[in-house]
Short mmCIF file of C-alpha atoms and ligand atoms in Angstrom, two decimals:
data_model
loop_
_atom_site.label_atom_id
_atom_site.label_comp_id
_atom_site.label_asym_id
_atom_site.label_seq_id
_atom_site.Cartn_x
_atom_site.Cartn_y
_atom_site.Cartn_z
CA MET A 1 -1.14 -49.52 8.30
CA SER A 2 1.75 -50.57 5.69
CA ILE A 3 5.47 -48.76 6.18
CA ARG A 4 8.11 -50.24 2.97
CA LEU A 5 11.81 -49.26 2.73
CA SER A 6 13.42 -49.87 0.11
CA PHE A 7 17.22 -49.04 -0.43
CA TYR A 8 18.58 -47.95 -3.46
CA GLY A 9 21.39 -46.55 -2.99
CA ALA A 10 23.77 -45.26 0.11
CA ALA A 11 23.74 -49.00 1.19
CA GLY A 12 26.77 -49.87 1.95
CA GLN A 13 28.36 -47.64 -0.34
CA VAL A 14 29.07 -44.74 -0.28
CA THR A 15 27.27 -43.13 -3.32
CA GLY A 16 24.39 -43.15 -4.85
CA SER A 17 21.63 -41.87 -2.04
CA MET A 18 18.60 -42.74 -2.86
CA TYR A 19 15.68 -44.63 -0.82
CA LEU A 20 12.06 -45.63 -1.82
CA LEU A 21 9.37 -44.66 0.12
CA GLU A 22 5.57 -45.92 -0.01
CA ALA A 23 3.55 -44.74 3.41
CA ALA A 24 0.22 -42.98 3.36
CA GLY A 25 -1.10 -43.89 0.17
CA GLY A 26 1.63 -42.50 -1.31
CA ARG A 27 5.27 -43.50 -2.76
CA PHE A 28 8.66 -41.11 -2.19
CA LEU A 29 11.57 -40.96 -3.54
CA LEU A 30 14.90 -40.14 -0.34
CA ASP A 31 17.50 -38.58 -2.65
CA ALA A 32 17.91 -39.32 -6.23
CA GLY A 33 22.20 -39.42 -5.84
CA LEU A 34 24.45 -40.64 -8.41
CA PHE A 35 26.83 -43.94 -7.42
CA GLN A 36 29.89 -41.50 -8.64
CA GLY A 37 33.74 -43.99 -9.25
CA ARG A 38 34.63 -45.32 -12.69
CA ARG A 39 32.05 -45.12 -15.34
CA SER A 40 32.82 -49.02 -15.87
CA GLU A 41 30.90 -49.54 -12.78
CA THR A 42 28.63 -47.02 -12.11
CA HIS A 43 27.29 -46.43 -15.82
CA ASP A 44 24.38 -49.18 -15.81
CA LEU A 45 23.49 -48.58 -11.73
CA ASN A 46 22.79 -45.30 -12.47
CA LEU A 47 21.23 -45.79 -15.86
CA ARG A 48 18.61 -48.42 -14.35
CA LEU A 49 15.58 -47.18 -12.04
CA PRO A 50 14.67 -50.63 -9.84
CA PHE A 51 11.01 -48.37 -10.17
CA ASP A 52 9.14 -46.47 -12.75
CA PRO A 53 9.92 -43.38 -13.09
CA ARG A 54 6.36 -42.25 -13.60
CA ARG A 55 4.27 -43.96 -10.41
CA LEU A 56 5.72 -41.30 -7.97
CA ASP A 57 4.52 -38.61 -5.91
CA GLY A 58 7.10 -36.54 -5.81
CA VAL A 59 11.09 -36.18 -4.63
CA VAL A 60 11.85 -35.31 -1.01
CA LEU A 61 16.08 -33.76 -2.01
CA SER A 62 18.42 -33.66 1.54
CA HIS A 63 21.25 -31.04 -0.09
CA ALA A 64 22.73 -30.65 -3.24
CA HIS A 65 26.16 -32.52 -3.83
CA ILE A 66 25.78 -34.66 -6.48
CA ASP A 67 26.21 -38.48 -4.93
CA HIS A 68 22.50 -36.68 -3.53
CA SER A 69 20.71 -35.29 -6.29
CA GLY A 70 23.04 -36.11 -8.95
CA ARG A 71 20.03 -38.47 -10.41
CA LEU A 72 16.98 -36.38 -9.81
CA PRO A 73 17.27 -35.35 -13.98
CA LEU A 74 17.30 -38.81 -15.06
CA LEU A 75 14.72 -39.16 -13.18
CA VAL A 76 12.81 -36.95 -15.62
CA ARG A 77 14.03 -37.26 -18.63
CA ASN A 78 12.31 -41.15 -17.45
CA GLY A 79 8.98 -40.12 -17.58
CA PHE A 80 8.91 -38.47 -14.46
CA HIS A 81 6.65 -35.29 -13.11
CA GLY A 82 5.61 -35.21 -9.71
CA PRO A 83 6.90 -32.33 -6.86
CA ILE A 84 10.61 -32.18 -5.57
CA HIS A 85 11.08 -31.31 -2.01
CA THR A 86 13.72 -29.12 -0.81
CA THR A 87 14.74 -26.63 1.21
CA PRO A 88 14.98 -22.39 -1.07
CA ALA A 89 18.80 -23.00 -0.85
CA THR A 90 19.22 -26.22 -1.72
CA ARG A 91 16.67 -25.90 -4.94
CA ASP A 92 18.72 -22.97 -6.18
CA LEU A 93 22.71 -23.93 -5.39
CA CYS A 94 20.33 -27.51 -7.87
CA ALA A 95 19.81 -24.80 -11.20
CA VAL A 96 23.94 -25.01 -11.15
CA MET A 97 24.94 -28.42 -10.27
CA LEU A 98 22.46 -30.17 -12.41
CA PRO A 99 23.69 -28.03 -15.52
CA ASP A 100 27.17 -28.46 -14.35
CA ALA A 101 26.77 -32.72 -13.83
CA ALA A 102 25.17 -32.50 -17.37
CA HIS A 103 27.90 -30.75 -18.89
CA ILE A 104 30.01 -32.15 -17.63
CA GLN A 105 28.99 -35.35 -19.33
CA GLU A 106 28.15 -33.86 -22.24
CA LYS A 107 31.52 -33.42 -22.83
CA ASP A 108 33.39 -36.15 -21.44
CA PHE A 109 31.11 -38.03 -24.64
CA GLU A 110 32.02 -34.96 -27.21
CA PHE A 111 35.45 -36.29 -26.11
CA LEU A 112 34.90 -39.97 -26.62
CA GLN A 113 33.36 -40.12 -29.76
CA ARG A 114 36.39 -38.04 -31.44
CA ARG A 115 38.60 -40.32 -30.24
CA GLY A 116 36.31 -43.08 -31.05
CA LYS A 117 36.32 -44.62 -27.62
CA ALA A 118 32.79 -43.69 -27.59
CA GLY A 119 30.49 -46.76 -26.90
CA GLU A 120 27.12 -47.37 -24.58
CA GLN A 121 28.76 -47.11 -21.44
CA SER A 122 30.37 -43.63 -22.60
CA GLU A 123 26.37 -41.82 -23.06
CA PRO A 124 25.02 -39.16 -20.91
CA LEU A 125 22.39 -40.42 -18.80
CA TYR A 126 20.29 -37.65 -19.20
CA SER A 127 20.72 -33.46 -21.22
CA MET A 128 21.55 -30.39 -20.32
CA ALA A 129 17.29 -30.02 -20.92
CA ASP A 130 16.29 -32.42 -18.14
CA ALA A 131 18.58 -30.27 -16.42
CA VAL A 132 16.10 -27.73 -17.17
CA ALA A 133 12.98 -29.66 -16.75
CA THR A 134 14.27 -31.14 -13.39
CA GLN A 135 14.58 -27.32 -12.05
CA GLU A 136 10.81 -26.79 -12.34
CA LEU A 137 10.21 -29.56 -10.51
CA MET A 138 11.51 -26.99 -7.43
CA VAL A 139 10.00 -26.01 -4.46
CA GLY A 140 11.39 -25.07 -1.34
CA VAL A 141 10.76 -25.44 1.60
CA PRO A 142 12.33 -23.11 4.86
CA TYR A 143 13.78 -25.18 6.95
CA HIS A 144 11.23 -25.16 10.12
CA ARG A 145 7.93 -24.88 8.18
CA ILE A 146 5.70 -28.70 7.94
CA THR A 147 4.28 -29.48 4.51
CA HIS A 148 1.85 -31.92 4.17
CA LEU A 149 2.36 -34.46 0.81
CA ARG A 150 0.21 -36.39 1.79
CA LYS A 151 -3.29 -36.24 4.09
CA HIS A 152 -1.32 -38.45 6.22
CA LEU A 153 2.42 -37.49 5.78
CA ALA A 154 4.29 -33.95 6.89
CA LEU A 155 7.40 -33.22 5.77
CA GLU A 156 10.00 -30.91 8.03
CA PHE A 157 13.71 -30.15 7.16
CA LEU A 158 15.71 -29.44 9.88
CA ASP A 159 19.64 -27.89 9.57
CA ALA A 160 22.10 -30.48 8.38
CA GLY A 161 25.15 -28.67 9.36
CA HIS A 162 26.51 -30.19 6.73
CA ILE A 163 26.46 -27.38 3.24
CA LEU A 164 24.15 -24.22 2.89
CA GLY A 165 20.91 -26.01 2.17
CA SER A 166 21.79 -28.87 3.40
CA ALA A 167 18.97 -30.78 5.34
CA SER A 168 17.75 -33.40 7.66
CA VAL A 169 14.30 -35.24 6.89
CA ASP A 170 12.00 -35.62 10.11
CA ILE A 171 8.64 -37.77 8.39
CA ARG A 172 5.60 -37.99 10.40
CA ILE A 173 3.11 -40.40 8.80
CA THR A 174 -0.32 -39.67 11.23
CA GLU A 175 -2.35 -42.98 10.86
CA PRO A 176 -3.23 -45.37 13.70
CA GLY A 177 -0.90 -46.36 14.36
CA GLY A 178 1.42 -43.34 13.84
CA HIS A 179 4.97 -43.85 12.43
CA ARG A 180 8.20 -41.32 12.70
CA LEU A 181 10.96 -42.07 10.18
CA VAL A 182 13.46 -39.37 10.08
CA PHE A 183 16.22 -39.76 7.30
CA SER A 184 20.07 -37.75 8.26
CA GLY A 185 20.47 -36.27 4.64
CA ASP A 186 25.61 -35.65 5.29
CA VAL A 187 25.57 -35.13 9.54
CA GLY A 188 27.85 -31.29 9.42
CA ARG A 189 29.92 -30.45 12.26
CA SER A 190 30.40 -27.57 15.01
CA GLY A 191 32.20 -24.48 13.88
CA LEU A 192 31.86 -25.06 10.10
CA PRO A 193 32.91 -21.47 8.11
CA ILE A 194 29.01 -19.48 7.32
CA ILE A 195 27.07 -22.43 7.82
CA ARG A 196 25.20 -23.67 11.29
CA ASP A 197 26.03 -26.32 13.18
CA PRO A 198 23.55 -29.04 12.84
CA GLN A 199 20.02 -29.42 13.85
CA PRO A 200 18.91 -32.73 14.46
CA PRO A 201 15.29 -33.79 15.49
CA SER A 202 14.72 -34.57 19.14
CA GLY A 203 11.95 -36.91 20.49
CA PRO A 204 10.70 -41.31 20.07
CA ILE A 205 12.17 -42.69 16.79
CA ASP A 206 10.74 -45.07 14.36
CA THR A 207 12.44 -45.85 12.04
CA LEU A 208 16.61 -43.98 11.71
CA ILE A 209 17.71 -43.18 8.71
CA VAL A 210 21.62 -41.92 8.70
CA GLU A 211 24.94 -41.19 7.33
CA SER A 212 27.92 -43.18 8.45
CA THR A 213 30.65 -41.55 6.44
CA TYR A 214 33.48 -40.53 9.40
CA ALA A 215 32.71 -42.20 11.60
CA ASP A 216 35.04 -44.80 11.99
CA ARG A 217 37.87 -41.67 12.50
CA SER A 218 38.42 -37.92 14.47
CA HIS A 219 39.38 -34.87 12.59
CA GLU A 220 40.72 -32.17 13.46
CA SER A 221 38.93 -28.96 14.93
CA VAL A 222 38.06 -26.20 12.30
CA ALA A 223 39.94 -23.40 14.08
CA ASP A 224 43.14 -25.08 14.12
CA ALA A 225 42.69 -26.27 11.02
CA GLU A 226 42.27 -22.56 10.19
CA ALA A 227 44.93 -21.37 12.54
CA ARG A 228 47.41 -24.00 10.36
CA LEU A 229 45.81 -21.97 6.89
CA GLY A 230 46.89 -18.56 8.01
CA GLU A 231 50.33 -19.84 9.15
CA THR A 232 50.77 -21.78 5.65
CA VAL A 233 50.04 -18.24 3.50
CA ARG A 234 52.30 -17.25 5.81
CA ARG A 235 54.99 -19.07 5.26
CA VAL A 236 54.75 -19.85 1.19
CA ALA A 237 54.25 -15.80 1.07
CA ALA A 238 57.45 -14.89 2.65
CA ARG A 239 58.89 -17.07 0.45
CA GLY A 240 58.04 -15.35 -2.73
CA GLY A 241 55.38 -18.55 -3.64
CA LYS A 242 51.77 -19.16 -5.16
CA ILE A 243 49.80 -22.44 -2.95
CA LEU A 244 47.44 -24.08 -5.40
CA VAL A 245 44.04 -25.41 -3.74
CA PRO A 246 42.30 -28.08 -5.90
CA ALA A 247 38.96 -27.07 -3.91
CA PHE A 248 35.52 -28.26 -4.58
CA ALA A 249 33.65 -25.60 -6.08
CA LEU A 250 30.35 -26.60 -3.24
CA GLY A 251 31.48 -26.08 -0.29
CA ARG A 252 35.13 -26.04 -0.14
CA CYS A 253 36.04 -23.59 -1.87
CA GLN A 254 33.75 -20.37 0.49
CA GLU A 255 35.10 -22.08 3.59
CA LEU A 256 38.34 -21.35 2.33
CA VAL A 257 37.44 -18.06 0.98
CA TYR A 258 35.77 -17.09 3.87
CA SER A 259 38.98 -18.28 5.55
CA LEU A 260 40.82 -16.57 4.32
CA HIS A 261 39.03 -13.76 4.56
CA GLN A 262 38.59 -13.09 8.44
CA LEU A 263 42.54 -14.08 9.16
CA TRP A 264 43.17 -10.94 6.20
CA ARG A 265 40.91 -8.66 8.59
CA ALA A 266 42.78 -10.47 12.26
CA GLY A 267 46.05 -9.69 9.96
CA LYS A 268 47.24 -13.15 10.41
CA ILE A 269 47.92 -13.12 5.79
CA PRO A 270 49.86 -9.85 4.29
CA GLU A 271 48.02 -8.04 1.58
CA ILE A 272 48.26 -11.48 -1.33
CA PRO A 273 46.42 -11.50 -3.73
CA ILE A 274 43.77 -14.65 -4.49
CA TYR A 275 41.64 -15.71 -6.66
CA VAL A 276 38.37 -17.99 -7.84
CA ASP A 277 39.92 -19.15 -10.79
CA SER A 278 36.47 -22.02 -11.59
CA PRO A 279 33.73 -20.39 -12.96
CA LEU A 280 31.40 -22.79 -11.26
CA ALA A 281 32.59 -21.86 -8.21
CA VAL A 282 31.64 -18.11 -8.58
CA ASP A 283 28.33 -19.16 -9.95
CA ILE A 284 28.26 -21.41 -6.32
CA THR A 285 29.36 -18.09 -5.21
CA THR A 286 26.40 -15.84 -6.39
CA VAL A 287 24.55 -18.17 -4.66
CA PHE A 288 25.70 -18.26 -1.32
CA ARG A 289 24.58 -14.60 -0.99
CA MET A 290 21.32 -15.22 -2.46
CA HIS A 291 20.72 -16.89 1.26
CA PRO A 292 22.23 -15.17 4.24
CA GLU A 293 18.93 -16.71 5.49
CA VAL A 294 20.75 -19.75 6.67
CA PHE A 295 23.68 -18.00 7.57
CA ASP A 296 25.05 -18.80 11.10
CA GLN A 297 24.52 -15.05 13.00
CA ARG A 298 27.48 -15.75 15.16
CA GLU A 299 30.72 -14.48 12.88
CA HIS A 300 30.88 -10.58 14.68
CA LEU A 301 33.99 -10.58 11.81
CA VAL A 302 32.12 -9.54 9.05
CA ALA A 303 30.58 -6.78 9.18
CA SER A 304 27.81 -7.95 6.71
CA GLU A 305 27.03 -10.36 5.29
CA SER A 306 26.50 -9.55 1.45
CA ARG A 307 30.22 -8.48 1.89
CA LEU A 308 31.14 -12.46 2.71
CA PHE A 309 32.92 -13.41 0.24
CA ASP A 310 34.05 -9.83 -0.71
CA PHE A 311 37.46 -7.69 0.45
CA PRO A 312 39.76 -6.44 -2.11
CA LEU A 313 42.70 -9.35 -2.05
CA ILE A 314 39.60 -11.95 -3.37
CA ARG A 315 39.58 -12.00 -7.18
CA TYR A 316 36.59 -14.28 -8.70
CA ILE A 317 38.18 -15.13 -11.98
CA ARG A 318 35.62 -17.13 -15.04
CA GLN A 319 37.65 -15.93 -18.29
CA VAL A 320 39.38 -18.90 -19.77
CA GLU A 321 41.63 -15.75 -20.50
CA GLU A 322 42.23 -14.43 -17.97
CA SER A 323 42.53 -17.99 -15.93
CA LYS A 324 46.30 -19.05 -18.14
CA ALA A 325 47.24 -14.78 -18.00
CA LEU A 326 47.37 -16.28 -13.67
CA ASN A 327 50.86 -18.69 -14.43
CA ALA A 328 52.48 -15.41 -16.17
CA ALA A 329 51.88 -13.67 -12.96
CA ASN A 330 54.92 -13.61 -10.01
CA GLY A 331 54.79 -13.00 -6.87
CA PRO A 332 53.99 -15.01 -3.80
CA ALA A 333 49.15 -15.33 -4.43
CA VAL A 334 46.94 -17.95 -2.97
CA ILE A 335 44.69 -20.02 -6.27
CA ILE A 336 42.16 -21.39 -5.62
CA ALA A 337 40.62 -24.17 -8.38
CA ALA A 338 39.33 -27.55 -9.25
CA SER A 339 38.30 -30.27 -9.24
CA GLY A 340 38.63 -31.50 -5.80
CA MET A 341 40.74 -34.54 -6.18
CA VAL A 342 42.88 -33.13 -9.49
CA GLU A 343 41.37 -35.01 -11.66
CA SER A 344 39.42 -32.00 -14.70
CA GLY A 345 39.80 -28.14 -13.98
CA ARG A 346 41.59 -25.63 -14.79
CA ILE A 347 44.07 -26.92 -11.11
CA LEU A 348 46.43 -29.60 -13.94
CA HIS A 349 46.96 -25.67 -16.09
CA HIS A 350 48.18 -24.65 -12.73
CA LEU A 351 49.93 -27.49 -11.22
CA ILE A 352 51.49 -27.97 -14.75
CA ASN A 353 53.46 -24.50 -14.69
CA GLU A 354 53.52 -24.89 -10.96
CA ILE A 355 54.85 -27.83 -8.78
CA GLY A 356 58.06 -27.21 -10.07
CA ASP A 357 58.13 -24.94 -8.73
CA HIS A 358 59.97 -25.15 -4.99
CA ARG A 359 58.60 -22.09 -3.18
CA ASN A 360 55.36 -22.90 -3.82
CA LEU A 361 53.00 -24.98 -1.49
CA VAL A 362 49.90 -27.31 -2.73
CA LEU A 363 47.63 -27.43 -0.60
CA ILE A 364 45.19 -29.91 -0.03
CA VAL A 365 41.66 -29.68 2.56
CA GLY A 366 39.48 -32.31 0.67
CA PHE A 367 38.93 -36.13 0.78
CA GLN A 368 41.57 -37.22 -2.05
CA ALA A 369 39.40 -40.64 -3.21
CA GLU A 370 41.75 -43.77 -4.71
CA HIS A 371 43.56 -43.50 -7.92
CA THR A 372 42.68 -39.79 -8.48
CA LEU A 373 45.52 -37.60 -9.39
CA GLY A 374 44.58 -35.48 -5.83
CA ARG A 375 45.82 -38.15 -3.52
CA ARG A 376 48.60 -39.28 -5.10
CA ILE A 377 49.99 -35.89 -5.13
CA GLN A 378 48.81 -36.60 -1.54
CA GLU A 379 51.40 -39.57 -1.28
CA GLY A 380 54.05 -37.47 -2.48
CA ALA A 381 53.69 -38.77 -5.22
CA ASN A 382 56.98 -37.36 -7.63
CA PRO A 383 56.73 -37.35 -10.56
CA VAL A 384 52.73 -37.08 -11.36
CA ARG A 385 52.13 -37.15 -14.96
CA ILE A 386 49.11 -34.97 -15.90
CA PHE A 387 47.91 -35.58 -19.80
CA GLY A 388 50.31 -37.40 -20.81
CA ASP A 389 53.70 -35.30 -19.57
CA GLU A 390 55.00 -35.89 -16.41
CA TYR A 391 56.09 -32.86 -14.43
CA PRO A 392 58.56 -33.54 -11.10
CA VAL A 393 57.94 -32.10 -7.73
CA ARG A 394 59.25 -29.96 -6.30
CA ALA A 395 56.53 -27.66 -4.82
CA GLU A 396 55.99 -28.78 -0.76
CA VAL A 397 53.01 -30.72 -0.52
CA GLU A 398 50.60 -30.39 2.80
CA THR A 399 46.65 -31.65 4.42
CA ILE A 400 44.69 -29.30 5.89
CA GLY A 401 42.02 -32.11 6.35
CA GLY A 402 40.05 -30.26 9.07
CA TYR A 403 38.03 -28.77 6.65
CA SER A 404 36.09 -31.37 6.03
CA ALA A 405 32.24 -31.15 6.01
CA HIS A 406 31.13 -34.30 7.50
CA ALA A 407 30.78 -35.26 11.45
CA ASP A 408 33.80 -37.76 12.45
CA ARG A 409 33.09 -41.01 15.05
CA GLY A 410 32.25 -37.85 17.62
CA GLU A 411 30.37 -34.50 16.26
CA LEU A 412 28.11 -38.12 15.07
CA LEU A 413 27.42 -39.47 18.71
CA ALA A 414 27.32 -36.37 19.25
CA TRP A 415 24.22 -35.56 16.76
CA VAL A 416 22.95 -39.37 17.67
CA ARG A 417 22.85 -38.27 21.54
CA ARG A 418 20.39 -34.96 21.03
CA LEU A 419 18.23 -37.23 19.00
CA GLY A 420 17.35 -38.48 22.30
CA GLY A 421 14.94 -41.42 21.60
CA PRO A 422 15.03 -43.82 21.81
CA ILE A 423 14.80 -44.84 19.01
CA ARG A 424 13.46 -47.93 17.76
CA ARG A 425 15.04 -48.90 15.24
CA ALA A 426 18.17 -47.97 13.05
CA PHE A 427 19.42 -48.27 8.82
CA VAL A 428 22.91 -47.62 8.26
CA VAL A 429 23.69 -45.89 4.63
CA HIS A 430 26.64 -44.10 2.65
CA GLY A 431 29.28 -45.48 3.65
CA GLU A 432 32.87 -47.72 2.92
CA ALA A 433 32.51 -51.50 5.40
CA ALA A 434 34.36 -50.31 8.01
CA ALA A 435 32.43 -46.67 8.49
CA LEU A 436 30.07 -48.82 8.87
CA ASP A 437 30.36 -51.67 11.68
CA ALA A 438 31.36 -48.77 13.62
CA MET A 439 28.65 -46.73 13.41
CA ALA A 440 26.45 -49.50 14.04
CA LYS A 441 28.79 -49.48 17.26
CA LEU A 442 28.41 -46.58 18.18
CA LEU A 443 24.19 -46.93 17.73
CA ARG A 444 23.95 -49.88 19.33
CA ASP A 445 26.54 -48.62 22.62
CA ALA A 446 23.38 -46.08 22.69
CA GLY A 447 21.91 -48.21 23.46
CA VAL A 448 19.51 -48.72 19.23
CA ARG A 449 18.55 -52.81 20.03
CA ASP A 450 17.55 -52.40 16.71
CA VAL A 451 20.47 -52.01 14.34
CA ARG A 452 20.90 -52.61 9.62
CA VAL A 453 23.38 -52.61 7.60
CA PRO A 454 21.30 -52.33 4.79
CA GLN A 455 22.26 -53.79 1.13
CA HIS A 456 22.01 -52.66 -2.18
CA GLY A 457 18.33 -53.07 -3.43
CA GLU A 458 16.82 -55.04 -0.22
CA THR A 459 13.33 -54.10 1.09
CA PHE A 460 12.05 -53.69 4.62
CA ASP A 461 8.48 -53.83 5.89
CA LEU A 462 8.39 -51.23 8.49
ZN1 ZN B 501 26.91 -34.13 1.03
#
């Protein structure tokens, strides 16, 4: 029996998740994520696929985040036409996320063309048509349904508890000798709003591929985060200010809406309008409404799942005119808008109008990468530059870290312990250097003898 595993992304880094598994006479890709970051550093990595997509027998997709799904349309553009196995919720989220990714690339290219700065590096990786064609290949496989990709290769998805539809992947190769490979996907946290807690596979594992994003740090609890959110809304509303929340359209936005709904029902926030000002977030919220079957059933505060995201204070905004009208409105309000790291999108326009008012507050709830405007605001830069102009920062700035969708060190350890084991060999992926090292040590301390941190492009015979 020959089994080969090659690491073509999120190996020694965080983004670009992509692993090639050759087993049971087939070639399967685990994830096809986009490398994110400066275009000059990522464009070639994204563009040049290290294998022929026409020779793949299928793709297995762990979840809809772009750093896991964003190269699927590139595979299709290069001739891939096999099935893409993923959970039904991830399939439907991709129907929104991948066309949006294509749209952003096309828009960026047009913008640079108009400025005479468009070069080979700025050409879109794929088109809207490629994104739509990708959707045709998606096959929805519910959690716990064992599916045979080949005669001797079976697949089962388990809830990774990270975002809606996110999965850990349990692959069993039943050729003589047998082999069980588990890919963690992105591991979520206990107590995250809406979705269920992570549910790792259990029993002996031959090969584990495990993420390590936050293996070197700890988060505040989700309950503490919600309490702080309530306190912040009360305080800013009392002084007549607005709360501006840059948030990722997928995951963070719905969690905040859910938390605000709970706080309102419990009488812990005043009756002020809450705006979700992002067409993508509105579309994604629609997909959430389609998949109550994967919601956490223990939530009693919300009477009906269909009304999870609807309560009297909330308004969803698509049109630009409506978005602009928010700036003229007086009085306290919460405005949630993309992008999550304040690099683009409607949040920029709201900041231009509101960041100079001392009554207002900018609430950071997500990871802010280096060199982003969100990071500069978080670190207290003043003034800040938006679209080439400088604006003084008089608004208060606060960070609530507890809404992270990634397991921290303690939660990763709990996940590994629940696998039970023994684990014969582990590959640590999806982390910056310190996190990769921390996760490797955590696994060794947990009794895994063979722990490796693969480099980009490395291949292993299992
Ligand atoms: Zn993710």
